[in-house]
mmCIF file of C-alpha atoms in Angstrom:
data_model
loop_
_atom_site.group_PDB
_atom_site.id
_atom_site.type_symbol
_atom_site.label_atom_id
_atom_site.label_comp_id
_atom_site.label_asym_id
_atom_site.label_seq_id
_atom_site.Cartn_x
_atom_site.Cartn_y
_atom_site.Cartn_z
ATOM 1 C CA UNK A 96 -51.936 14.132 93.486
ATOM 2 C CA UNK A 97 -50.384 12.870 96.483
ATOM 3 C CA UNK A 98 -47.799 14.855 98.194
ATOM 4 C CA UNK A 99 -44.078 13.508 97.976
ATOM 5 C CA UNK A 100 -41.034 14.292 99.946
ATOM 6 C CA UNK A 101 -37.713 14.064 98.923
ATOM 7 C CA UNK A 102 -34.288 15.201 100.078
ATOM 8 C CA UNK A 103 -33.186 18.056 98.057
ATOM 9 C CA UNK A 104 -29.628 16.778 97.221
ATOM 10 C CA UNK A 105 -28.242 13.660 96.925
ATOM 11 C CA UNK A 106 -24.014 12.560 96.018
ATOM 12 C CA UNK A 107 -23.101 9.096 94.822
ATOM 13 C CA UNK A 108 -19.194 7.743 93.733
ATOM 14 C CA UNK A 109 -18.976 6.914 90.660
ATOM 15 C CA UNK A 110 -19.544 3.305 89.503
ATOM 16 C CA UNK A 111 -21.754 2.973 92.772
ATOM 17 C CA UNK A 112 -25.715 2.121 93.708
ATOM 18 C CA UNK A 113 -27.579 5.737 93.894
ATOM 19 C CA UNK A 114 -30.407 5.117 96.385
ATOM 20 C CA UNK A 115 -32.789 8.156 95.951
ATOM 21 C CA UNK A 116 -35.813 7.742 98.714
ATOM 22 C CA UNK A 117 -39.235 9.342 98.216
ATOM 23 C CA UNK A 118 -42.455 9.403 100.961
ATOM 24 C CA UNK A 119 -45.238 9.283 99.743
ATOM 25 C CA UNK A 120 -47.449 8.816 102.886
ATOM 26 C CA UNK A 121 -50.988 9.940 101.509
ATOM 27 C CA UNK A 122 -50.617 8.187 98.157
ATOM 28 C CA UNK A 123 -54.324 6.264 97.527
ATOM 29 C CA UNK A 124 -54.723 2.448 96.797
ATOM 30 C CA UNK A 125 -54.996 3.146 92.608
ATOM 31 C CA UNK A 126 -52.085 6.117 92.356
ATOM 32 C CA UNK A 127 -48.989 4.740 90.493
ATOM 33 C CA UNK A 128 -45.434 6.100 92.074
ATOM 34 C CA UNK A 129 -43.340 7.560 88.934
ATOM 35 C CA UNK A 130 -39.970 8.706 88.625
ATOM 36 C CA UNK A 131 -38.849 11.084 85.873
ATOM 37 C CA UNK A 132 -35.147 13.064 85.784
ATOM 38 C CA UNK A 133 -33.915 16.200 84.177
ATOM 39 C CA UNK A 134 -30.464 16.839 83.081
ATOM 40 C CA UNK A 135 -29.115 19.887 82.928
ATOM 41 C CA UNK A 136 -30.730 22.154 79.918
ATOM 42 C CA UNK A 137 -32.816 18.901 78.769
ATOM 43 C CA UNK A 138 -36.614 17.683 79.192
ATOM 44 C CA UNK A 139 -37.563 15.938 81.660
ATOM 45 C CA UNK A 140 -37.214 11.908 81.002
ATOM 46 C CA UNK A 141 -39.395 9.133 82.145
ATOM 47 C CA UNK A 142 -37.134 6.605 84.330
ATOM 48 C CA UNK A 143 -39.977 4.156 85.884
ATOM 49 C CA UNK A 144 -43.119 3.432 87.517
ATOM 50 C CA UNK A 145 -44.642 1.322 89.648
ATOM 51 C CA UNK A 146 -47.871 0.313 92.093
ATOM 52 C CA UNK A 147 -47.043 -2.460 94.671
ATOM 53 C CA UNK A 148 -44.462 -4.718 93.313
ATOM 54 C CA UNK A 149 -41.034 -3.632 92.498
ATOM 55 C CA UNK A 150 -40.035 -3.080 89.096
ATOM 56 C CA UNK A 151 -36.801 -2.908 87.003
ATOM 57 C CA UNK A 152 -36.147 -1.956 83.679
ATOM 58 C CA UNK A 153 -32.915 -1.059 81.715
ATOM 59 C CA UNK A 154 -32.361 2.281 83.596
ATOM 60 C CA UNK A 155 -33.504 1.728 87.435
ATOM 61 C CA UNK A 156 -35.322 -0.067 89.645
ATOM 62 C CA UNK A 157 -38.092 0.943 92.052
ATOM 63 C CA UNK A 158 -38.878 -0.241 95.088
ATOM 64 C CA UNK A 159 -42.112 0.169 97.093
ATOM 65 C CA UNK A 160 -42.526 -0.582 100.635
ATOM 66 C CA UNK A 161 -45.160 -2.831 101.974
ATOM 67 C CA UNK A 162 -47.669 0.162 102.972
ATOM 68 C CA UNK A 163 -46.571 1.816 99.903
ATOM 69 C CA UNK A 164 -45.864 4.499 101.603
ATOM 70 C CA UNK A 165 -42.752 5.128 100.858
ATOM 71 C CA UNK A 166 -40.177 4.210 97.408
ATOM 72 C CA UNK A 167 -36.636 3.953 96.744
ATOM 73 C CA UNK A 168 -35.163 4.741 92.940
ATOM 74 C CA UNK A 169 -32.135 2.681 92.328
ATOM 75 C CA UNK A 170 -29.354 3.569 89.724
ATOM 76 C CA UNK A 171 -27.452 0.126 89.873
ATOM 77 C CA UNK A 172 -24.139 1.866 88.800
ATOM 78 C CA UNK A 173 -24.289 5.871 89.157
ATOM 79 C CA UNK A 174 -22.149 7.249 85.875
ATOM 80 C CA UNK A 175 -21.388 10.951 85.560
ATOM 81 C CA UNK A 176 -23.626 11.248 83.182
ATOM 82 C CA UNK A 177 -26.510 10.120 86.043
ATOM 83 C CA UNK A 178 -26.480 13.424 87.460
ATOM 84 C CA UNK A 179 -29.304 15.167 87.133
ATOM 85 C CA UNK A 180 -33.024 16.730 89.266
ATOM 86 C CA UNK A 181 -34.889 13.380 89.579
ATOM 87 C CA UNK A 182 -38.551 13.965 90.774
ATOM 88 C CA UNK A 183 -40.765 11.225 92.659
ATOM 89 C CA UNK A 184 -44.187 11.817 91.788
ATOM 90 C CA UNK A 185 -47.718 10.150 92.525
ATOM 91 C CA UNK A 186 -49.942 11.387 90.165
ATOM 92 C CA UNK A 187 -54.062 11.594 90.439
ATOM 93 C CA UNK A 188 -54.894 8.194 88.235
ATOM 94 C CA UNK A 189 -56.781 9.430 84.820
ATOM 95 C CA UNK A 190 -55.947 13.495 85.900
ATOM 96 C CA UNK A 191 -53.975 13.566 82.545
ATOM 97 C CA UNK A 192 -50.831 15.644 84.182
ATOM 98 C CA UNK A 193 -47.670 15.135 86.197
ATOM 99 C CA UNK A 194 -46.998 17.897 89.293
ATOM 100 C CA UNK A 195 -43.270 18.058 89.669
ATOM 101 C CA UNK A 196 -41.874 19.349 93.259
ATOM 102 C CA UNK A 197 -38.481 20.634 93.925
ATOM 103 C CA UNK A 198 -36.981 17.032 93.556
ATOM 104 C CA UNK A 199 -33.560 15.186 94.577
ATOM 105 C CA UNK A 200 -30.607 16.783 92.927
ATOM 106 C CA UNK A 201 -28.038 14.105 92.910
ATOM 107 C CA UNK A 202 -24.423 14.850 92.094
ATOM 108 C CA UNK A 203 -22.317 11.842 91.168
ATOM 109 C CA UNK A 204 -18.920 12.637 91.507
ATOM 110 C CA UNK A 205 -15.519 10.494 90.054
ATOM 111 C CA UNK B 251 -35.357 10.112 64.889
ATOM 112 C CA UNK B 252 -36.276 13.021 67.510
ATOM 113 C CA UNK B 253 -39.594 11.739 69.124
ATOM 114 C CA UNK B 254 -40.751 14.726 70.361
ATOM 115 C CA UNK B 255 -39.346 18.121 68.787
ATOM 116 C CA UNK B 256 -39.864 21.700 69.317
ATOM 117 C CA UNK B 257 -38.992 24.698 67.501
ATOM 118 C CA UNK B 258 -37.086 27.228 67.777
ATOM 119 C CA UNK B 259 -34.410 25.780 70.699
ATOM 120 C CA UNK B 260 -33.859 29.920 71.845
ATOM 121 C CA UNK B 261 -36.066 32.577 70.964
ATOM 122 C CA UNK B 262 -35.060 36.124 72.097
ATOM 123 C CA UNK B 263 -37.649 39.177 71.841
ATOM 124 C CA UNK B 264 -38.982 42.240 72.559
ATOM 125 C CA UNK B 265 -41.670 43.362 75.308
ATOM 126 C CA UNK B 266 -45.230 43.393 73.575
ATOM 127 C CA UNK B 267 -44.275 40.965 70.714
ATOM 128 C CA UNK B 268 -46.172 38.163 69.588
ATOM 129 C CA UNK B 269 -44.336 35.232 69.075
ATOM 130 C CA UNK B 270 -44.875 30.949 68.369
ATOM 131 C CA UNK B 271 -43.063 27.906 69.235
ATOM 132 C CA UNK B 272 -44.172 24.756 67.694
ATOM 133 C CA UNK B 273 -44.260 21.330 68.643
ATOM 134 C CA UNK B 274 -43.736 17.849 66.647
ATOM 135 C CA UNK B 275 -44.081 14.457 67.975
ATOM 136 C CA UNK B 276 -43.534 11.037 65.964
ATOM 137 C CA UNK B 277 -44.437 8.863 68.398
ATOM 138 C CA UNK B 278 -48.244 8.146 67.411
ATOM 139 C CA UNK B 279 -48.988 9.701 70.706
ATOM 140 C CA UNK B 280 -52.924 11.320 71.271
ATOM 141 C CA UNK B 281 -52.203 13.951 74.133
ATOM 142 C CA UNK B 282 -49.902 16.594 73.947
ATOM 143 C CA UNK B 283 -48.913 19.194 76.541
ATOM 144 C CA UNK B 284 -46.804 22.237 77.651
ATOM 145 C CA UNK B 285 -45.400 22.800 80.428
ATOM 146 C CA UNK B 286 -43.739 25.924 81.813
ATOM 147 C CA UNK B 287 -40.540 26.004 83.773
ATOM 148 C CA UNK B 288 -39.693 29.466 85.662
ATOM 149 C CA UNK B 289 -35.936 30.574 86.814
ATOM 150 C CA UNK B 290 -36.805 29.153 89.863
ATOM 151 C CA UNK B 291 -37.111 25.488 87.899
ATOM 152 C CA UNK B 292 -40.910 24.393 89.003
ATOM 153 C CA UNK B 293 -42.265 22.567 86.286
ATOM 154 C CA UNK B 294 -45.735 23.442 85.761
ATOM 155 C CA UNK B 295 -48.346 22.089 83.032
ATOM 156 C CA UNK B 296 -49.703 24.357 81.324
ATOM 157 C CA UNK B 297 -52.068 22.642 78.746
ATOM 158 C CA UNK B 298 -53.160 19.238 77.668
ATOM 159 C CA UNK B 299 -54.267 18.506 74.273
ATOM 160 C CA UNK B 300 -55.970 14.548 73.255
ATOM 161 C CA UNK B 301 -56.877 14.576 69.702
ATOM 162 C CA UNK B 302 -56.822 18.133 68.922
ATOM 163 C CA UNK B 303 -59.355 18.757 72.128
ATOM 164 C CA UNK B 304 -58.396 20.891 74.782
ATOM 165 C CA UNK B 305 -58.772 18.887 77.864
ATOM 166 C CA UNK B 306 -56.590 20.740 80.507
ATOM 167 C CA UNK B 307 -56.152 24.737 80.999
ATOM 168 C CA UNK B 308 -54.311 25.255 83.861
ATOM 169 C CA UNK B 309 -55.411 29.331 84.676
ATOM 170 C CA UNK B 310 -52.953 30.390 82.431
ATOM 171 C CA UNK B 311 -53.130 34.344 80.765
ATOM 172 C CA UNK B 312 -55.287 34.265 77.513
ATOM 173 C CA UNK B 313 -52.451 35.627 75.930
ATOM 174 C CA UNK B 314 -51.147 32.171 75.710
ATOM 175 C CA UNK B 315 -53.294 30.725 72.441
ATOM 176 C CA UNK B 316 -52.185 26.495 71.856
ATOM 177 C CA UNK B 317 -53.488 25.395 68.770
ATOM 178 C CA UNK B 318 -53.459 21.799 67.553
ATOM 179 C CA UNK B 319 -53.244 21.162 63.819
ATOM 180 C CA UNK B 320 -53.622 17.765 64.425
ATOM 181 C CA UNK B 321 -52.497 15.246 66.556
ATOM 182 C CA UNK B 322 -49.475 14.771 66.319
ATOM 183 C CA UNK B 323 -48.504 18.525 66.589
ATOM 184 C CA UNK B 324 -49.241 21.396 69.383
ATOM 185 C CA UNK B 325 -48.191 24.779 68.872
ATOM 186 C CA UNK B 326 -48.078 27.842 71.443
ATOM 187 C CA UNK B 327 -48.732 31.589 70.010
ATOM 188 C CA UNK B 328 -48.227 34.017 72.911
ATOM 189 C CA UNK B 329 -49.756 37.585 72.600
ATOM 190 C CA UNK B 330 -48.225 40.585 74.066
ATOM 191 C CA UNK B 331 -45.173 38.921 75.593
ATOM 192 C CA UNK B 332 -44.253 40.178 79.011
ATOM 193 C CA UNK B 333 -40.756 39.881 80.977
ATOM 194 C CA UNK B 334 -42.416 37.276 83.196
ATOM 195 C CA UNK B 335 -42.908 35.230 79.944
ATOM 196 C CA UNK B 336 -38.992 34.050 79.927
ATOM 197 C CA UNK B 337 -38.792 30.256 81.048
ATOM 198 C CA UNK B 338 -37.983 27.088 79.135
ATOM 199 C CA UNK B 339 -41.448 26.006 77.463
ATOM 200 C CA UNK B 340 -41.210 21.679 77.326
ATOM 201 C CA UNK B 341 -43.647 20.280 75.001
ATOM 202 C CA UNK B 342 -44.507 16.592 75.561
ATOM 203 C CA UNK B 343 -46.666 13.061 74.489
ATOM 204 C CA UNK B 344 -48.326 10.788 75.831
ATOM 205 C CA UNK B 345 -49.216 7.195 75.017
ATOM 206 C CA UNK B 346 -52.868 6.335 73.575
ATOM 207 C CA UNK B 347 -55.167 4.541 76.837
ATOM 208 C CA UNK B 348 -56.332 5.152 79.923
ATOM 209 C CA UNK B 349 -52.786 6.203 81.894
ATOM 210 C CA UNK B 350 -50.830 9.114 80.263
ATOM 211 C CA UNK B 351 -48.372 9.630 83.305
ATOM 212 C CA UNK B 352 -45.752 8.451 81.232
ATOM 213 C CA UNK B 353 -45.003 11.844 79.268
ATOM 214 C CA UNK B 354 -42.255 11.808 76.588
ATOM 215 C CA UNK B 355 -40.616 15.505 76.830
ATOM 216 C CA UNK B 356 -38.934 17.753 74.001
ATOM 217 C CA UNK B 357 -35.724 19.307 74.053
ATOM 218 C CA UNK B 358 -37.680 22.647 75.883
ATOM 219 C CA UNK B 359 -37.595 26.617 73.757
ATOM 220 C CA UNK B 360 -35.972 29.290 75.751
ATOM 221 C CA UNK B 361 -37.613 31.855 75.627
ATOM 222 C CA UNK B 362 -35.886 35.618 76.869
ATOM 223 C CA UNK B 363 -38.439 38.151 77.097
ATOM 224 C CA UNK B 364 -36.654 41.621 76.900
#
Protein backbone atom coordinates (compact mmCIF):
# COMPACT_ATOMS: atom_id res chain seq x y z
CA UNK A 1 0.00 0.00 0.00
CA UNK A 2 1.14 3.40 -0.34
CA UNK A 3 1.94 5.38 2.66
CA UNK A 4 -0.56 8.32 3.58
CA UNK A 5 -0.22 11.26 5.81
CA UNK A 6 -2.75 12.97 7.49
CA UNK A 7 -3.11 15.52 10.26
CA UNK A 8 -4.20 13.86 13.35
CA UNK A 9 -7.08 16.28 14.27
CA UNK A 10 -9.14 18.31 12.44
CA UNK A 11 -12.35 21.06 13.88
CA UNK A 12 -15.01 22.36 11.54
CA UNK A 13 -18.29 24.89 12.60
CA UNK A 14 -21.13 23.49 12.17
CA UNK A 15 -23.09 23.88 8.90
CA UNK A 16 -19.54 24.52 7.26
CA UNK A 17 -17.16 22.77 4.33
CA UNK A 18 -14.77 20.14 6.32
CA UNK A 19 -11.64 20.01 4.14
CA UNK A 20 -9.69 16.89 5.39
CA UNK A 21 -6.17 16.72 3.26
CA UNK A 22 -4.29 13.44 2.75
CA UNK A 23 -0.52 12.92 0.91
CA UNK A 24 -0.15 10.35 -0.67
CA UNK A 25 3.25 10.97 -2.41
CA UNK A 26 4.32 7.28 -3.35
CA UNK A 27 0.85 6.19 -4.46
CA UNK A 28 1.48 4.09 -8.07
CA UNK A 29 -0.30 4.93 -11.44
CA UNK A 30 -3.22 1.90 -10.81
CA UNK A 31 -3.76 2.49 -6.72
CA UNK A 32 -7.26 4.00 -6.09
CA UNK A 33 -7.27 6.82 -3.08
CA UNK A 34 -10.24 5.71 -0.57
CA UNK A 35 -11.73 7.33 2.25
CA UNK A 36 -13.58 5.42 4.98
CA UNK A 37 -14.75 7.06 8.67
CA UNK A 38 -15.47 5.62 12.03
CA UNK A 39 -17.80 7.02 14.51
CA UNK A 40 -17.47 6.59 17.80
CA UNK A 41 -18.21 2.72 18.95
CA UNK A 42 -19.28 1.94 15.14
CA UNK A 43 -17.53 0.13 12.02
CA UNK A 44 -15.75 1.72 9.93
CA UNK A 45 -17.92 3.20 6.79
CA UNK A 46 -16.96 3.57 3.22
CA UNK A 47 -17.28 7.47 2.25
CA UNK A 48 -15.55 7.51 -1.42
CA UNK A 49 -12.98 6.68 -3.83
CA UNK A 50 -11.33 7.82 -6.52
CA UNK A 51 -8.18 7.55 -9.25
CA UNK A 52 -7.57 10.83 -11.23
CA UNK A 53 -10.74 12.67 -11.64
CA UNK A 54 -12.68 14.04 -8.81
CA UNK A 55 -15.65 12.40 -7.65
CA UNK A 56 -18.83 13.23 -5.63
CA UNK A 57 -21.43 11.25 -4.33
CA UNK A 58 -24.24 11.86 -1.72
CA UNK A 59 -21.80 12.02 1.29
CA UNK A 60 -18.41 13.82 0.02
CA UNK A 61 -16.43 14.69 -2.57
CA UNK A 62 -12.80 13.88 -3.36
CA UNK A 63 -10.45 15.69 -4.92
CA UNK A 64 -7.13 14.57 -6.44
CA UNK A 65 -4.40 16.77 -7.46
CA UNK A 66 -2.87 16.73 -10.84
CA UNK A 67 0.25 14.42 -9.76
CA UNK A 68 -2.11 12.60 -7.64
CA UNK A 69 -0.13 13.02 -5.09
CA UNK A 70 -2.02 14.41 -2.82
CA UNK A 71 -6.35 14.41 -2.02
CA UNK A 72 -8.71 16.50 -0.26
CA UNK A 73 -12.15 14.84 1.38
CA UNK A 74 -14.88 17.36 1.35
CA UNK A 75 -17.98 17.28 3.73
CA UNK A 76 -20.06 20.06 1.89
CA UNK A 77 -21.90 20.93 5.21
CA UNK A 78 -20.08 19.41 8.46
CA UNK A 79 -23.22 18.28 10.93
CA UNK A 80 -22.48 17.08 14.45
CA UNK A 81 -23.14 13.99 13.59
CA UNK A 82 -19.88 14.26 10.93
CA UNK A 83 -17.56 13.79 13.64
CA UNK A 84 -15.79 10.97 13.56
CA UNK A 85 -11.70 9.13 12.73
CA UNK A 86 -11.76 9.43 8.90
CA UNK A 87 -8.80 7.45 7.32
CA UNK A 88 -7.23 8.23 3.73
CA UNK A 89 -6.01 5.14 2.39
CA UNK A 90 -4.30 3.89 -0.97
CA UNK A 91 -4.61 0.44 -1.05
CA UNK A 92 -2.29 -2.26 -3.14
CA UNK A 93 -4.86 -2.78 -6.34
CA UNK A 94 -6.17 -6.66 -6.18
CA UNK A 95 -4.24 -7.10 -2.38
CA UNK A 96 -7.83 -7.85 -1.09
CA UNK A 97 -7.33 -5.58 2.30
CA UNK A 98 -7.48 -2.00 3.51
CA UNK A 99 -4.36 -0.78 6.04
CA UNK A 100 -5.84 1.91 8.20
CA UNK A 101 -3.23 4.52 9.88
CA UNK A 102 -3.90 6.69 12.79
CA UNK A 103 -6.25 8.96 10.62
CA UNK A 104 -7.81 12.65 10.90
CA UNK A 105 -9.98 12.98 13.93
CA UNK A 106 -12.25 15.80 13.11
CA UNK A 107 -14.40 17.44 15.75
CA UNK A 108 -17.27 19.53 14.43
CA UNK A 109 -18.39 21.70 16.94
CA UNK A 110 -22.00 23.99 17.08
CA UNK B 1 -32.21 -4.68 7.05
CA UNK B 2 -28.62 -4.89 8.85
CA UNK B 3 -26.18 -5.62 5.89
CA UNK B 4 -23.54 -6.86 7.69
CA UNK B 5 -24.22 -8.27 11.37
CA UNK B 6 -22.24 -9.76 14.05
CA UNK B 7 -23.00 -11.51 17.11
CA UNK B 8 -22.79 -11.09 20.26
CA UNK B 9 -22.34 -6.90 20.38
CA UNK B 10 -20.19 -7.52 24.09
CA UNK B 11 -18.82 -10.64 25.14
CA UNK B 12 -17.12 -10.72 28.60
CA UNK B 13 -14.92 -13.88 29.74
CA UNK B 14 -12.57 -15.59 31.54
CA UNK B 15 -8.67 -16.18 30.87
CA UNK B 16 -8.27 -19.66 29.03
CA UNK B 17 -11.89 -19.78 27.66
CA UNK B 18 -12.87 -20.60 24.33
CA UNK B 19 -15.26 -18.47 22.91
CA UNK B 20 -17.12 -17.52 19.07
CA UNK B 21 -18.45 -14.51 17.48
CA UNK B 22 -20.27 -14.92 14.32
CA UNK B 23 -20.74 -12.99 11.36
CA UNK B 24 -23.85 -12.44 8.83
CA UNK B 25 -23.88 -10.47 5.75
CA UNK B 26 -26.99 -9.93 3.29
CA UNK B 27 -25.42 -8.15 0.87
CA UNK B 28 -24.58 -11.04 -1.77
CA UNK B 29 -21.05 -10.16 -1.04
CA UNK B 30 -18.07 -13.13 -1.87
CA UNK B 31 -15.20 -11.97 0.59
CA UNK B 32 -15.51 -11.61 4.07
CA UNK B 33 -13.00 -10.42 6.66
CA UNK B 34 -12.04 -9.56 10.31
CA UNK B 35 -10.34 -7.14 11.42
CA UNK B 36 -8.92 -6.45 14.88
CA UNK B 37 -8.92 -3.12 16.61
CA UNK B 38 -6.58 -2.81 19.88
CA UNK B 39 -7.12 -0.02 22.81
CA UNK B 40 -4.80 1.85 21.01
CA UNK B 41 -7.55 1.94 17.87
CA UNK B 42 -5.21 0.50 14.82
CA UNK B 43 -7.35 -1.34 12.68
CA UNK B 44 -5.73 -4.36 11.53
CA UNK B 45 -7.09 -7.24 9.09
CA UNK B 46 -6.94 -10.14 10.32
CA UNK B 47 -8.44 -12.61 7.71
CA UNK B 48 -10.00 -12.61 4.32
CA UNK B 49 -12.40 -15.14 3.26
CA UNK B 50 -13.82 -15.30 -0.93
CA UNK B 51 -16.16 -18.10 -1.24
CA UNK B 52 -15.50 -20.00 1.79
CA UNK B 53 -11.49 -20.00 0.78
CA UNK B 54 -9.09 -18.60 2.96
CA UNK B 55 -7.21 -16.14 0.94
CA UNK B 56 -5.52 -13.81 3.56
CA UNK B 57 -3.88 -14.85 7.12
CA UNK B 58 -2.34 -12.06 8.43
CA UNK B 59 0.34 -13.97 11.19
CA UNK B 60 -2.25 -14.12 13.53
CA UNK B 61 -2.02 -16.89 16.81
CA UNK B 62 -3.56 -20.30 15.71
CA UNK B 63 -5.70 -19.92 18.48
CA UNK B 64 -7.79 -17.75 16.31
CA UNK B 65 -9.84 -20.62 14.08
CA UNK B 66 -12.40 -18.49 11.18
CA UNK B 67 -14.59 -20.81 9.69
CA UNK B 68 -16.89 -20.07 6.76
CA UNK B 69 -20.17 -21.95 6.52
CA UNK B 70 -20.76 -20.44 3.45
CA UNK B 71 -20.56 -17.34 1.86
CA UNK B 72 -22.41 -15.25 3.13
CA UNK B 73 -21.29 -15.97 6.79
CA UNK B 74 -17.67 -15.93 8.65
CA UNK B 75 -17.35 -16.92 12.08
CA UNK B 76 -14.26 -16.52 14.58
CA UNK B 77 -13.69 -19.38 17.41
CA UNK B 78 -10.76 -18.25 19.59
CA UNK B 79 -8.94 -20.94 21.74
CA UNK B 80 -7.44 -20.24 25.02
CA UNK B 81 -8.35 -16.56 25.23
CA UNK B 82 -5.64 -14.35 26.63
CA UNK B 83 -5.93 -10.67 28.21
CA UNK B 84 -4.31 -9.36 25.02
CA UNK B 85 -7.39 -10.85 23.19
CA UNK B 86 -9.76 -7.73 24.35
CA UNK B 87 -10.37 -5.35 21.24
CA UNK B 88 -13.44 -4.68 19.13
CA UNK B 89 -13.45 -7.60 16.40
CA UNK B 90 -15.26 -5.75 12.93
CA UNK B 91 -16.41 -8.25 10.53
CA UNK B 92 -16.90 -6.98 6.95
CA UNK B 93 -17.98 -7.65 2.87
CA UNK B 94 -16.93 -7.01 0.00
CA UNK B 95 -18.45 -6.64 -3.45
CA UNK B 96 -18.11 -9.64 -6.11
CA UNK B 97 -15.06 -8.46 -9.01
CA UNK B 98 -11.83 -7.60 -9.28
CA UNK B 99 -11.64 -4.43 -6.55
CA UNK B 100 -12.82 -5.30 -2.98
CA UNK B 101 -11.44 -1.99 -1.34
CA UNK B 102 -14.80 -1.01 -0.79
CA UNK B 103 -15.47 -3.09 2.54
CA UNK B 104 -18.95 -2.87 4.14
CA UNK B 105 -18.22 -3.13 8.12
CA UNK B 106 -20.45 -4.64 11.05
CA UNK B 107 -21.42 -3.08 14.10
CA UNK B 108 -17.79 -4.65 15.74
CA UNK B 109 -18.05 -7.52 19.20
CA UNK B 110 -16.30 -6.30 22.23
CA UNK B 111 -14.64 -8.53 23.47
CA UNK B 112 -13.13 -8.15 27.51
CA UNK B 113 -10.76 -10.77 28.21
CA UNK B 114 -10.53 -11.11 32.10
Amino acid sequence: DAKTTQPPSMDCAEGRAANLPCNHSTISGNEYVYWYRQIHSQGPQYIIHGLKNNETNEMASLIITEDRKSSTLILPHATLRDTAVYYCIAPKPYGNKLVFGAGTILRVKS
Amino acid sequence: DTAVSQTPKYLVTQMGNDKSIKCEQNLGHDTMYWYKQDSKKFLKIMFSYNNKELIINETVPNRFSPKSPDKAHLNLHINSLELGDSAVYFCASSQPGNRKETQYFGPGTRLLVL
